[in-house]
Structures are given as C-alpha cells and as structure tokens.
Short mmCIF file of C-alpha atoms in Angstrom, two decimals:
data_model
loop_
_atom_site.label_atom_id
_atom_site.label_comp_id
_atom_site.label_asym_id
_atom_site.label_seq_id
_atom_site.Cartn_x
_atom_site.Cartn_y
_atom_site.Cartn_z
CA UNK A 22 149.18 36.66 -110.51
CA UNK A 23 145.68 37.26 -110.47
CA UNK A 24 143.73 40.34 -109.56
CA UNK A 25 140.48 40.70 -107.35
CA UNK A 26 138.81 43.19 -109.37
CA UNK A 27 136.08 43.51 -107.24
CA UNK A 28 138.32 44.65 -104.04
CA UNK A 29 140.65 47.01 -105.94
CA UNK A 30 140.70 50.27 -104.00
CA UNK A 31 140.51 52.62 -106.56
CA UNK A 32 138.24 50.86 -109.05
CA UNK A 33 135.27 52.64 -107.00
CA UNK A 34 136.73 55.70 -107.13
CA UNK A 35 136.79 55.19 -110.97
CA UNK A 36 133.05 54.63 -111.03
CA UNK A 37 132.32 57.30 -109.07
CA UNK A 38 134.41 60.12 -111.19
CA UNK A 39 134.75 59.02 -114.24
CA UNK A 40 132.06 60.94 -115.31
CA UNK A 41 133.87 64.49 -113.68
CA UNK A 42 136.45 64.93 -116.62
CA UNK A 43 132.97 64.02 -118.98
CA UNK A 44 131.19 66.58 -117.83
CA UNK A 45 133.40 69.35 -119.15
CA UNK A 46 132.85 68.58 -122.71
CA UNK A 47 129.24 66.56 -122.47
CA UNK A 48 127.13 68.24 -123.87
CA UNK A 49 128.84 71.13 -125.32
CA UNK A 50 131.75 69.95 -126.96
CA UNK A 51 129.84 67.09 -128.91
CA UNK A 52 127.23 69.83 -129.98
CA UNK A 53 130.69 71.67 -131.19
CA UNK A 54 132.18 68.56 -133.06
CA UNK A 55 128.93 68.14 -134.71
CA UNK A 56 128.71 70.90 -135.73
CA UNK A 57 132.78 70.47 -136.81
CA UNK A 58 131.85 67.92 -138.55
CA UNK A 59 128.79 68.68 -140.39
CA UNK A 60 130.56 72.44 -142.07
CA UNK A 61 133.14 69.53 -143.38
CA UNK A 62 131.37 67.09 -145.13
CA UNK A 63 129.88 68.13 -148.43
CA UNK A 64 127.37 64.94 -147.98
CA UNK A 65 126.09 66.26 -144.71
CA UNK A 66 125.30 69.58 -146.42
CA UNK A 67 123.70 68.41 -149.26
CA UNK A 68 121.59 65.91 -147.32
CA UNK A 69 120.57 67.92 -144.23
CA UNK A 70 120.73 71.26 -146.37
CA UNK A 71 117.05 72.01 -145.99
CA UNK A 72 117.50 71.59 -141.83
CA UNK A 73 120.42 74.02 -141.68
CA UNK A 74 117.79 76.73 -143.43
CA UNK A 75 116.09 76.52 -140.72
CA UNK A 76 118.53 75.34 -138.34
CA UNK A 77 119.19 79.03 -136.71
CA UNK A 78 115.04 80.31 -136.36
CA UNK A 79 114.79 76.95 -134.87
CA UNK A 80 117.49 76.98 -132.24
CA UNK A 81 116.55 81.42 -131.55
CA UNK A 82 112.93 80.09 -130.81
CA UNK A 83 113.85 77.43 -128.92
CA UNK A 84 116.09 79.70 -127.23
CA UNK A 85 113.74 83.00 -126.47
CA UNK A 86 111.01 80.27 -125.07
CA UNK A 87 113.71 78.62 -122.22
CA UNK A 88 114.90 82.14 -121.69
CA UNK A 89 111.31 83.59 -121.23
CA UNK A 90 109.89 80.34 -119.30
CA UNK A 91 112.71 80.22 -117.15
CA UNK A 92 113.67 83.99 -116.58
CA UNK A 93 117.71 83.27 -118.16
CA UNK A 94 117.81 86.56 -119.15
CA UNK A 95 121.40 86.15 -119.97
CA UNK A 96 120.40 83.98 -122.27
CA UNK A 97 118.03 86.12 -123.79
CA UNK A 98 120.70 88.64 -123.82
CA UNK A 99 123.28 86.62 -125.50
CA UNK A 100 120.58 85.16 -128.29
CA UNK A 101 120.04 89.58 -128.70
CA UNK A 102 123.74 89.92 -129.10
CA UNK A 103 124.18 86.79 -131.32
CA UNK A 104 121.35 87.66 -133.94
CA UNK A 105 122.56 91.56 -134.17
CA UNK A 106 125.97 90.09 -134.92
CA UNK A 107 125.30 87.52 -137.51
CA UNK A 108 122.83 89.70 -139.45
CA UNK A 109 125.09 92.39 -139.55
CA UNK A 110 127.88 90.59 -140.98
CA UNK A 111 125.62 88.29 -143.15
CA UNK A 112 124.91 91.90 -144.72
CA UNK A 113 128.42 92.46 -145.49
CA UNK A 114 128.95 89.16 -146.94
CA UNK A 115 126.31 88.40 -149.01
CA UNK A 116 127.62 91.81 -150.54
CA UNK A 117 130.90 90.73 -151.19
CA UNK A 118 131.34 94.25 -149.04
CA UNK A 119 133.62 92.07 -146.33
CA UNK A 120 137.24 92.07 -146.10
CA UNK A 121 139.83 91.58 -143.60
CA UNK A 122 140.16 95.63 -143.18
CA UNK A 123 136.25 96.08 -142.97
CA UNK A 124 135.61 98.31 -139.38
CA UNK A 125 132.06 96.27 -138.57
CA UNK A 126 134.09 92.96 -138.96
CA UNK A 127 137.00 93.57 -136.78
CA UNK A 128 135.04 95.40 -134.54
CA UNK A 129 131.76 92.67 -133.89
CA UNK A 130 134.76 90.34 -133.73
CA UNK A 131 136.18 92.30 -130.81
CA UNK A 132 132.87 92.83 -129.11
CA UNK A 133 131.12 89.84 -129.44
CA UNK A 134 133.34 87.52 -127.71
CA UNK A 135 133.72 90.18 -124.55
CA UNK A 136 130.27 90.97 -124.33
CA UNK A 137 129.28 87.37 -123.58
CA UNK A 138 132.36 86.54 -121.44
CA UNK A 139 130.33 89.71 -119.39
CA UNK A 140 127.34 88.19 -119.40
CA UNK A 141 128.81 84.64 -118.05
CA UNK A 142 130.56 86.57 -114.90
CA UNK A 143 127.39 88.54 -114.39
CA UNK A 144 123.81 87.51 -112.47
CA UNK A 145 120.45 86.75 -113.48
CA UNK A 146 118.76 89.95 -113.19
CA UNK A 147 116.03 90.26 -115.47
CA UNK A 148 115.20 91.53 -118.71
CA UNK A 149 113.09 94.22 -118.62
CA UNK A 150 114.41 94.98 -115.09
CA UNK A 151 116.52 98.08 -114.65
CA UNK A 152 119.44 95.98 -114.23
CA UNK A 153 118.59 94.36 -117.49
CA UNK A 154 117.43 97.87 -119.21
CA UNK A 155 120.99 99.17 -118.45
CA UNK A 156 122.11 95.75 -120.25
CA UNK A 157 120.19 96.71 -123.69
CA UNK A 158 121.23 100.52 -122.83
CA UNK A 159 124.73 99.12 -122.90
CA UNK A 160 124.54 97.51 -126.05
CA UNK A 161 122.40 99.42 -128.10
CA UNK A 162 125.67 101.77 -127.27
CA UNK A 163 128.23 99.76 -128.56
CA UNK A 164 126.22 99.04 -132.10
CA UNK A 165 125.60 103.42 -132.78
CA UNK A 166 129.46 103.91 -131.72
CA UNK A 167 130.17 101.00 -133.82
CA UNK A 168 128.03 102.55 -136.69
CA UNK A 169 129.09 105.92 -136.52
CA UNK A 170 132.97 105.04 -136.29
CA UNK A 171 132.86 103.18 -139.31
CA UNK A 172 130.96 106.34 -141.24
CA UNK A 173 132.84 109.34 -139.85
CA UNK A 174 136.29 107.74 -138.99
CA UNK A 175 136.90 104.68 -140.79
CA UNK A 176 140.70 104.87 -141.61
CA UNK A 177 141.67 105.78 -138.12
CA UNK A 178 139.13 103.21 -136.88
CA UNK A 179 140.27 100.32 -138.87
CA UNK A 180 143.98 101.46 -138.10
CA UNK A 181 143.14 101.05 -134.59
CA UNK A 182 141.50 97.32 -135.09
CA UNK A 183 144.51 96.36 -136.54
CA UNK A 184 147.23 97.15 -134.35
CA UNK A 185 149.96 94.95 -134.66
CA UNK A 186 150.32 93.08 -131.03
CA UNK A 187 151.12 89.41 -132.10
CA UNK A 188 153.79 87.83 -134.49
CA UNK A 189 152.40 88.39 -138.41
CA UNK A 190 153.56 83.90 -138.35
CA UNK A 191 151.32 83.53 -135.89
CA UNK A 192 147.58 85.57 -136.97
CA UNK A 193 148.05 84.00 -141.23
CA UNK A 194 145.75 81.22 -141.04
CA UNK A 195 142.58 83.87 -139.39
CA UNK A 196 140.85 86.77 -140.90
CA UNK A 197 141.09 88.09 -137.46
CA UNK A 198 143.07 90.97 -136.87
CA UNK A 199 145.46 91.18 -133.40
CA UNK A 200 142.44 93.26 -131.49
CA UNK A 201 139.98 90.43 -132.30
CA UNK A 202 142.37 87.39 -131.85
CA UNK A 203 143.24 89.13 -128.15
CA UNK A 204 139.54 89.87 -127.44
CA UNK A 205 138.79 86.21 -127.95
CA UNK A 206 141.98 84.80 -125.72
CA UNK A 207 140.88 87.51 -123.08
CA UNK A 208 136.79 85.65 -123.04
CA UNK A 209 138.77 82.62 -123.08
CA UNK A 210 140.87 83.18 -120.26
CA UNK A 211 137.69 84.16 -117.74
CA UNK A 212 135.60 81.62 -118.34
CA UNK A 213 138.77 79.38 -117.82
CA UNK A 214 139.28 81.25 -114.57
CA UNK A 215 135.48 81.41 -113.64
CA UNK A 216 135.53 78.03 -114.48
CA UNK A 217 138.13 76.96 -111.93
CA UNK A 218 137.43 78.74 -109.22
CA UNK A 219 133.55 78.24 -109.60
CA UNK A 220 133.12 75.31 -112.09
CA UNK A 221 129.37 75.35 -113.43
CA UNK A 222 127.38 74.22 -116.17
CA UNK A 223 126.52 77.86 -117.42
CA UNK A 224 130.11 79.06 -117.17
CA UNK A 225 131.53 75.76 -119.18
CA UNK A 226 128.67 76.45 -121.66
CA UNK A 227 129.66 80.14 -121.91
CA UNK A 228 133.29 78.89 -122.76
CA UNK A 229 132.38 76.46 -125.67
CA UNK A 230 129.79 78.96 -127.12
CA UNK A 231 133.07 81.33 -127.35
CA UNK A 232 134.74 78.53 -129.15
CA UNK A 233 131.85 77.93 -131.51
CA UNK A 234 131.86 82.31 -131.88
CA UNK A 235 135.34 81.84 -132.91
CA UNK A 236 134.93 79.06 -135.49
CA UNK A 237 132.04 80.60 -137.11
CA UNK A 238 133.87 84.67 -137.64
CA UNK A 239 136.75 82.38 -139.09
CA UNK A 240 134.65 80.75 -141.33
CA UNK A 241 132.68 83.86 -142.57
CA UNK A 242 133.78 84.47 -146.81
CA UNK A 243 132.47 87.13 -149.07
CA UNK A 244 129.09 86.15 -150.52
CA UNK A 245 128.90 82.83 -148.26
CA UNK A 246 127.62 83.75 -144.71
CA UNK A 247 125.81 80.49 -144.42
CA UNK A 248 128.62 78.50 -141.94
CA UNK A 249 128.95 81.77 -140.07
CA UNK A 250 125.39 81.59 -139.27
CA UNK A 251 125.24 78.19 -138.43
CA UNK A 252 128.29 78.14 -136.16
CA UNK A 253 126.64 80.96 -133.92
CA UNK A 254 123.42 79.10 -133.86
CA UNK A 255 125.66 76.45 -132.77
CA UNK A 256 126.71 78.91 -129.63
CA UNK A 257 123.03 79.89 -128.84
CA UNK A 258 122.35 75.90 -128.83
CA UNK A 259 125.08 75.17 -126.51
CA UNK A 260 123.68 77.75 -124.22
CA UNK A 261 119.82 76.57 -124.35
CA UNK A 262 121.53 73.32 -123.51
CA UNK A 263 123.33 74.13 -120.27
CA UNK A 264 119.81 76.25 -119.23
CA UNK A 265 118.20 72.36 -119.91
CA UNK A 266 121.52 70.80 -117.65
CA UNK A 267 121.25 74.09 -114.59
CA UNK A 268 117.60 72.82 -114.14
CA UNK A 269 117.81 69.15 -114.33
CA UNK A 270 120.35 70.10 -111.53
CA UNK A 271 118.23 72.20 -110.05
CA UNK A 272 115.05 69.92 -109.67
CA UNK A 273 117.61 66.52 -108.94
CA UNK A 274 120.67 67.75 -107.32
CA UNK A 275 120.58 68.63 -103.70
CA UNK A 276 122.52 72.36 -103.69
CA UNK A 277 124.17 72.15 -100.64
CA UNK A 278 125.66 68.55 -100.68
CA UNK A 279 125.95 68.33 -104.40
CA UNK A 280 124.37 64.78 -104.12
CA UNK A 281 121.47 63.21 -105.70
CA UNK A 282 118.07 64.53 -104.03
CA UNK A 283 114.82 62.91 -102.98
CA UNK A 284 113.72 62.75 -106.19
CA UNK A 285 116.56 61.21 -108.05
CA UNK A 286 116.58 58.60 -105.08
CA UNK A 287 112.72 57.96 -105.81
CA UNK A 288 113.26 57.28 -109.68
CA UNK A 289 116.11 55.16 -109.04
CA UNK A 290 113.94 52.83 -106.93
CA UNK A 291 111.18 52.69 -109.79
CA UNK A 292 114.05 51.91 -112.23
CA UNK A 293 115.31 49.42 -110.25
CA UNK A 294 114.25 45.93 -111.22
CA UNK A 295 115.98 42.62 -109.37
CA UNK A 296 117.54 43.09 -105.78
CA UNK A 297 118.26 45.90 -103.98
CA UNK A 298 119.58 46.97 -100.65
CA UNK A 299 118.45 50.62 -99.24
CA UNK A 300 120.81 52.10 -96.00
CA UNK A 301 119.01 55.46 -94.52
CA UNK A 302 121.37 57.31 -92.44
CA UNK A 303 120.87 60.23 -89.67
CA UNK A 304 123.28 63.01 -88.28
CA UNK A 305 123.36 62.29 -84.48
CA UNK A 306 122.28 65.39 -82.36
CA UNK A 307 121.87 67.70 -85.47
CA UNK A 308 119.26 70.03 -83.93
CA UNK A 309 121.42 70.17 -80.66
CA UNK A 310 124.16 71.04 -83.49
CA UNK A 311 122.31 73.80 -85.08
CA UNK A 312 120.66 75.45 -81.71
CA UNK A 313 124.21 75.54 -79.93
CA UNK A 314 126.89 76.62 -83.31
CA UNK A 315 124.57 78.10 -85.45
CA UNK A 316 122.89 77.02 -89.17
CA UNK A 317 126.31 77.40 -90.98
CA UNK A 318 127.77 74.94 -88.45
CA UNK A 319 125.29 72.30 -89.30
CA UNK A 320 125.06 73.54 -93.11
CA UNK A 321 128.95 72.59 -93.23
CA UNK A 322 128.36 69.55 -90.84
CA UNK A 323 125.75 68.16 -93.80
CA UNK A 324 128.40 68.85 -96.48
CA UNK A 325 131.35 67.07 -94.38
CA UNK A 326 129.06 64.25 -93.96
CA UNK A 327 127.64 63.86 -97.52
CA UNK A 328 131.50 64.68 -98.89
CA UNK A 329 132.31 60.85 -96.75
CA UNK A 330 128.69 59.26 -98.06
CA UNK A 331 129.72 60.17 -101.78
CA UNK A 332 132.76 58.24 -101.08
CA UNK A 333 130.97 54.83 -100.16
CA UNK A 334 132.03 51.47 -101.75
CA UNK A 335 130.60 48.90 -102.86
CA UNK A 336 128.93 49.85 -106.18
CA UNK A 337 126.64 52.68 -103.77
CA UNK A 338 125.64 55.45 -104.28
CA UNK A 339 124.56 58.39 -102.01
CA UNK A 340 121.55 60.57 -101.86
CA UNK A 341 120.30 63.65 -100.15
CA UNK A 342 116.81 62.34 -98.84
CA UNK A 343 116.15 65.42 -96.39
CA UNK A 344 117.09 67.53 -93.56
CA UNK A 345 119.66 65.49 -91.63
CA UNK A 346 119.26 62.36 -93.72
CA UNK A 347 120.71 60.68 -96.20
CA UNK A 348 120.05 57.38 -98.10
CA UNK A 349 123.06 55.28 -99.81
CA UNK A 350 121.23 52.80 -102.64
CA UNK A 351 123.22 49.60 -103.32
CA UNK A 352 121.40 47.95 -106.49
CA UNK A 353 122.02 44.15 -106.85
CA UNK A 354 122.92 43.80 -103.31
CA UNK A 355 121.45 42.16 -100.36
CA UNK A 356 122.05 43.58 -96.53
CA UNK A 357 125.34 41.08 -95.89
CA UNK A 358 127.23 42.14 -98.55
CA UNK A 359 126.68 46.18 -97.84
CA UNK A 360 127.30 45.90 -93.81
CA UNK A 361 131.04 46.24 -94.11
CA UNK A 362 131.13 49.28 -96.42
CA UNK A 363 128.29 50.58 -93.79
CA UNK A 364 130.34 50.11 -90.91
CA UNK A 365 133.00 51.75 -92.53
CA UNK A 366 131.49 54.35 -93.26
CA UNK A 367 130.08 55.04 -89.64
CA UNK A 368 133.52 54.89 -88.76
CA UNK A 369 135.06 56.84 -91.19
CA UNK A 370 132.30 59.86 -90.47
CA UNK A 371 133.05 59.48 -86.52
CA UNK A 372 136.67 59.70 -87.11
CA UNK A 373 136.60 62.90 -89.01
CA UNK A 374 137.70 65.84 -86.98
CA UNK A 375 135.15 68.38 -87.40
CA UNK A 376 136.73 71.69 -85.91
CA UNK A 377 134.85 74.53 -85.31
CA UNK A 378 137.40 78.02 -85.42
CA UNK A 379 136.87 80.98 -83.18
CA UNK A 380 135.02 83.70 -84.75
CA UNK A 381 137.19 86.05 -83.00
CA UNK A 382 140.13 85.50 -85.47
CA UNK A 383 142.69 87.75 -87.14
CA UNK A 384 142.56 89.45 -90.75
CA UNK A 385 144.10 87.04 -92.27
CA UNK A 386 143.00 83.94 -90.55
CA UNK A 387 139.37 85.41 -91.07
CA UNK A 388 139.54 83.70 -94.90
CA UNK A 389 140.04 81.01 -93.62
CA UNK A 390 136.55 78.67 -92.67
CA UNK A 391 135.11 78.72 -89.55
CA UNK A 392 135.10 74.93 -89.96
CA UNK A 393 138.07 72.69 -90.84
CA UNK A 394 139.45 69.04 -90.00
CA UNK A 395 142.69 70.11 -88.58
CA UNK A 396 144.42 73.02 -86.75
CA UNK A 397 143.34 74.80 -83.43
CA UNK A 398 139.84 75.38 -82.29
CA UNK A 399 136.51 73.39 -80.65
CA UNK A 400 136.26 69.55 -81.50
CA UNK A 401 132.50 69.02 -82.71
CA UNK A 402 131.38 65.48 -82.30
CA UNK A 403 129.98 64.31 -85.09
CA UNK A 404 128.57 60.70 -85.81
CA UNK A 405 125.62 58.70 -88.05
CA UNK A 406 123.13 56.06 -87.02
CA UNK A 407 122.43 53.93 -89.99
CA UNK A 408 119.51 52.15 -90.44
CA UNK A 409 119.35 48.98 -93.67
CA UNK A 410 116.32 47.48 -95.40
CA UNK A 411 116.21 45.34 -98.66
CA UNK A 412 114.12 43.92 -101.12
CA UNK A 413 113.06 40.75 -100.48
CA UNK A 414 109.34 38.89 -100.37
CA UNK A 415 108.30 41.18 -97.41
CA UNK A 416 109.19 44.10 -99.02
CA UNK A 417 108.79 44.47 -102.68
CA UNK A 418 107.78 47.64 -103.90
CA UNK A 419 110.23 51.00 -102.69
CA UNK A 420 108.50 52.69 -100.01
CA UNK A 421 107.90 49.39 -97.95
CA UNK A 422 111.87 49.41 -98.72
CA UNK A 423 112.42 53.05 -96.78
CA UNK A 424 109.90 51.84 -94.41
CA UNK A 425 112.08 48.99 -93.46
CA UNK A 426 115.26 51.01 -93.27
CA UNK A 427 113.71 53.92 -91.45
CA UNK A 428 112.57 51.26 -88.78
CA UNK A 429 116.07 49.93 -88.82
CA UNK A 430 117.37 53.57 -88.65
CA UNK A 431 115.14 54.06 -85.50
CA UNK A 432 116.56 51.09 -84.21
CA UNK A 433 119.75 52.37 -84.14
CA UNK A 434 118.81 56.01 -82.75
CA UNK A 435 117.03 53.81 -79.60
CA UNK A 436 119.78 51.60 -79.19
CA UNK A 437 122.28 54.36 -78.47
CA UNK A 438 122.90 55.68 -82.11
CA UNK A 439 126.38 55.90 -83.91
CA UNK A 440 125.67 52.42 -85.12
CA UNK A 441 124.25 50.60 -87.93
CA UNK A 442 121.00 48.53 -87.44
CA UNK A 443 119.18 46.30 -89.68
#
C-alpha cells in the first residue's frame, strides 16, 4: 500500500504545530541544559573558565541595559533580587560560614523563589514609579527582617526554617530544608498555573529561571560559590532572553490574531527566492460589522477569521496584513495548485456560525462570550473575498505581487464578493 504524503490530512497540521510543544522549552530550557551541562564537565570548566569569570557581570549588564531600554522593570527587579541573593550567600560560602542550619540560607532559599514567582503574576509598572518604589520598599524589608532575625533570634528562626513538613526519604539528596523545598514547589505551581491559563513567553521564562534558582542553591558548598553564581546568572539570562522573544513578538506578531504581521509577511517575500503564489483576503461588510455590533464584535470576527486562515493547507501560511485583511503566502506554488485550498477556505469561513449573545444575559451566562459558534442568539453573516497573484515574468519583485492580488481581491469585492478571484 502506498501513501500520498502530500494529501495526508494531518501532515499540515504537523507543520503548522510542531513548533507549539518547542516553544515551551526553546529558548529557555536549552540555555538550562547548557548550563547543565557545562557545571558537569571538568573540560568545559577548564577551557571556558576565564568566560564564566565574567560570565555573571556580563549577563547583569546585558540585563540592566534591556531592562532600562525597554522599561521591563520586572526584570530589573528580578536582576536586584538575584545579585542581593548570590552575594549574600557567596559571603557565607567563601567563609566556609554555610551550613544546612544557617538562617540567611534557608531563608534567601525561601524568599527568592516567591519573590520572583510575584514578580511573574505582577505588571510592568515602572521602576522608579510608586508602584515600583513600593517594590524596592518591599524588599529592602524582607533583607533587614532577614538580617535582624538571624542576629537577635537565630535558634527560634532556624527552628522555624526547618519545620519538618515532608518525608526525611524524600528532602536527603538537597541542602534545602522543608520551608525552602515548599517555597520552590509553591513558584513552581503558579507559573504552571499562569502558564496554562495565560501561556506567555515571560511567564514560561519566569518558570525555567525558578528551575535554574533551584539548581544553583543546590549546588552552593562551603568555600565554592562559583556554580551557585553561575546558575543564577543562568536565571537572569533566561529572562533577558524572553524580554528579546516578547519584542520580536511584539514588532512581528499581530496581538489580536496571533498571526504573522505586515512585517513578517514583507521579509518573507524578500526571502523568498523561486516561485511564489500570494492570496490577499478581505472580511465582507466589516465596517457595516463594526458600526451596527460594536468594535468587540468585529475584534472577535478578525480572530474567528484568522483562527480558520491559520488553518490553511497546502504548505500556506497566514498573515495579518491590516485592518480587515489578511494575506496567506504559498512559497513554491503557482495560482492552480493553491485555488482548491482557497476555495476551501472561503467556504469553510462562510460556514462558520458566528453567533452574537444577548448582552442582557444572566449571572452566570454573563462569563460566557458575547460571541460563540453554537447555542442561542443573532446569526452574524460572515464571509471573505479572496483575491490571488503570483510570481511570474509580469510580476517579479513582491509589491507588483500584492499589487496583482489586491487587483484580483477587488475583483472579487466588484463581482459580488464571497468569492475568490484571480
């Protein structure tokens, strides 16, 4: 029996999400297992040893530049809480003054890990702000009642950092008493929540950079606080790298589709060598959408629409191009071979029922959204025109490309719309 590759159903759907489960441990979890990996191999150390010296002022630079440049205070903040925390432990160790009963050990061990689990749940607002004074305020609190714990009460304080709360088989292999080992499972646990109910690239970082805080308190030794160090410059790098990812998003990610913007589009044309085929396509009757149900309406009519788009065959893939438009790029294709997935497409969009909910509801149906493709409520119409150009000797560079489509797409508004043109 032989297969048709090319017409499987779901090999599409494998090119267009493979890269989903990917994205939750690219780039953060390879900075992690690099950083795994290097703390493990004595050749690594003694080859890169003169890097990791300056591995940490590197990556806190680095770090208080993005943050400044690109107002992440909660970056900033984190980098704050990560420095105070290594350099007070480093203190301890390189004194041989560290052991499993120390206060300032189990107690940055219980803090740390909350304090930036905080910071991930909490918004941008500013460092020298009020909002962001109260921050500092907050934890220049938390280091004096650290401080002055540990010198007036240190035996009740270190009795209460060691509660028993866990099985003594399960806490042998850490340094970390109960407290700490619960305080990091707590972080955990949020930005595991957050991260399912909101998933973004700051949260997922925030969740890994906990990991790497873990690793590195479990690695700290008396007189050795070097893979400590390097393990939370590890967790300030994984954050400076999802600040990098949240504004690639930001300038080539449309943010209310989720799809590639104008941009992306643009540089995908200049990348694009050989043959190409280029489908714009148009919401029918938007504006008349918008003026008689309201912004939201069309806002969720845009996401409905790109949600089907995203879903195109045919090796395509779907861009936000502006307004009501869209643009679906199919590289190494010419206009025959795309018209099917097109017309399916038209069709699939038409077919959708788009129902718009009274706004008059009860309690509990008012969670519910005012928009939805089943159940009661007002039927909104809603359809595409699509309009195809290629490359071909006519048209050989990319905006003589769009011209041809968007004359297409016209086309198809003129000759009654909810049809595709070429």
């Amino acid at each position: 029996m032989r297969f048709d590759i090319e017409n499987w159903p779901i090999r599409d759907w494998l090119i267009k999400n493979w890269r989903k489960p990917v994205l939750y441990v690219f780039p953060e979890g390879l900075i992690l297992l690099g950083a795994l990996v290097y703390t493990h191999s004595h050749w690594l150390q003694n080859t890169l040893g003169a890097f990791a010296d300056l591995y940490p002022y590197a990556v806190f630079g680095a770090g208080v530049l993005l943050g400044w440049r690109f107002h992440r205070s909660r970056l900033l903040f984190a980098l704050l809480l990560m420095t105070v925390g290594d350099r007070t432990l480093a203190h301890f160790a390189a004194g041989n003054g560290l052991g499993r009963d120390h206060v300032v050990f189990q107690a940055i061990s219980v803090l740390l890990p909350l304090n930036l689990a905080a910071l991930a749940l909490t918004a941008e607002r500013g460092f020298v702000t009020p909002p962001g004074l109260v921050r500092l305020a907050i934890i220049g609190i938390q280091i004096a009642v650290v401080a002055l714990f540990d010198r007036t009460m240190p035996g009740p304080t270190a009795a209460l950092l060691h509660l028993r709360l866990l099985p003594p088989g399960l806490v042998r292999w850490t340094p970390l008493a109960d407290p700490a080992l619960l305080a990091f499972l707590v972080a955990l646990g949020l930005q595991l929540a957050g991260q399912l109910m909101s998933p973004t690239s700051t949260q997922r970082s925030y969740l890994w950079a906990i990991a790497a805080l873990f690793l590195g308190v479990n690695g700290l030794r008396p007189g050795n606080p070097d893979p400590m160090t390097f393990y939370l410059a590890t967790a300030c790098l994984i954050l400076i790298a999802a600040v990098v990812e949240a504004s690639y998003h930001m300038a080539y990610e449309d943010s209310l589709t989720g799809l590639p913007a104008r941009r992306a589009l643009n540089e995908a044309l200049l990348r694009l060598g050989g043959h190409y085929t280029l489908a714009m396509a148009d919401v029918d009757h938007f504006k008349n959408i918008n003026d008689r149900h309201g912004h939201d309406v069309g806002d969720q009519v845009l996401k409905m629409v790109a949600a089907k788009l995203a879903l195109v065959g045919g090796s395509g893939r779907a861009f936000r191009y502006g307004g009501e438009e869209f643009a679906v790029l199919f590289p190494g294709k010419s206009v025959e071979e795309c018209l099917q997935e097109l017309e399916t497409l038209r069709q699939t969009v038409e077919e959708t029922r788009f129902i718009l909910r009274s706004r008059i509801r009860s309690r509990r149906k008012r969670a519910e959204p005012v928009v939805a493709e089943k159940g009661p409520g007002t039927r909104v119409p809603v359809t595409i025109s699509i309009g195809v150009g290629e490359k071909d000797p006519r048209h050989t560079k990319p905006d003589q490309v769009v011209k041809a489509a968007d004359r297409a797409l016209y086309r198809a508004k003129e000759g009654g719309r909810n049809q595709v043109r070429t």
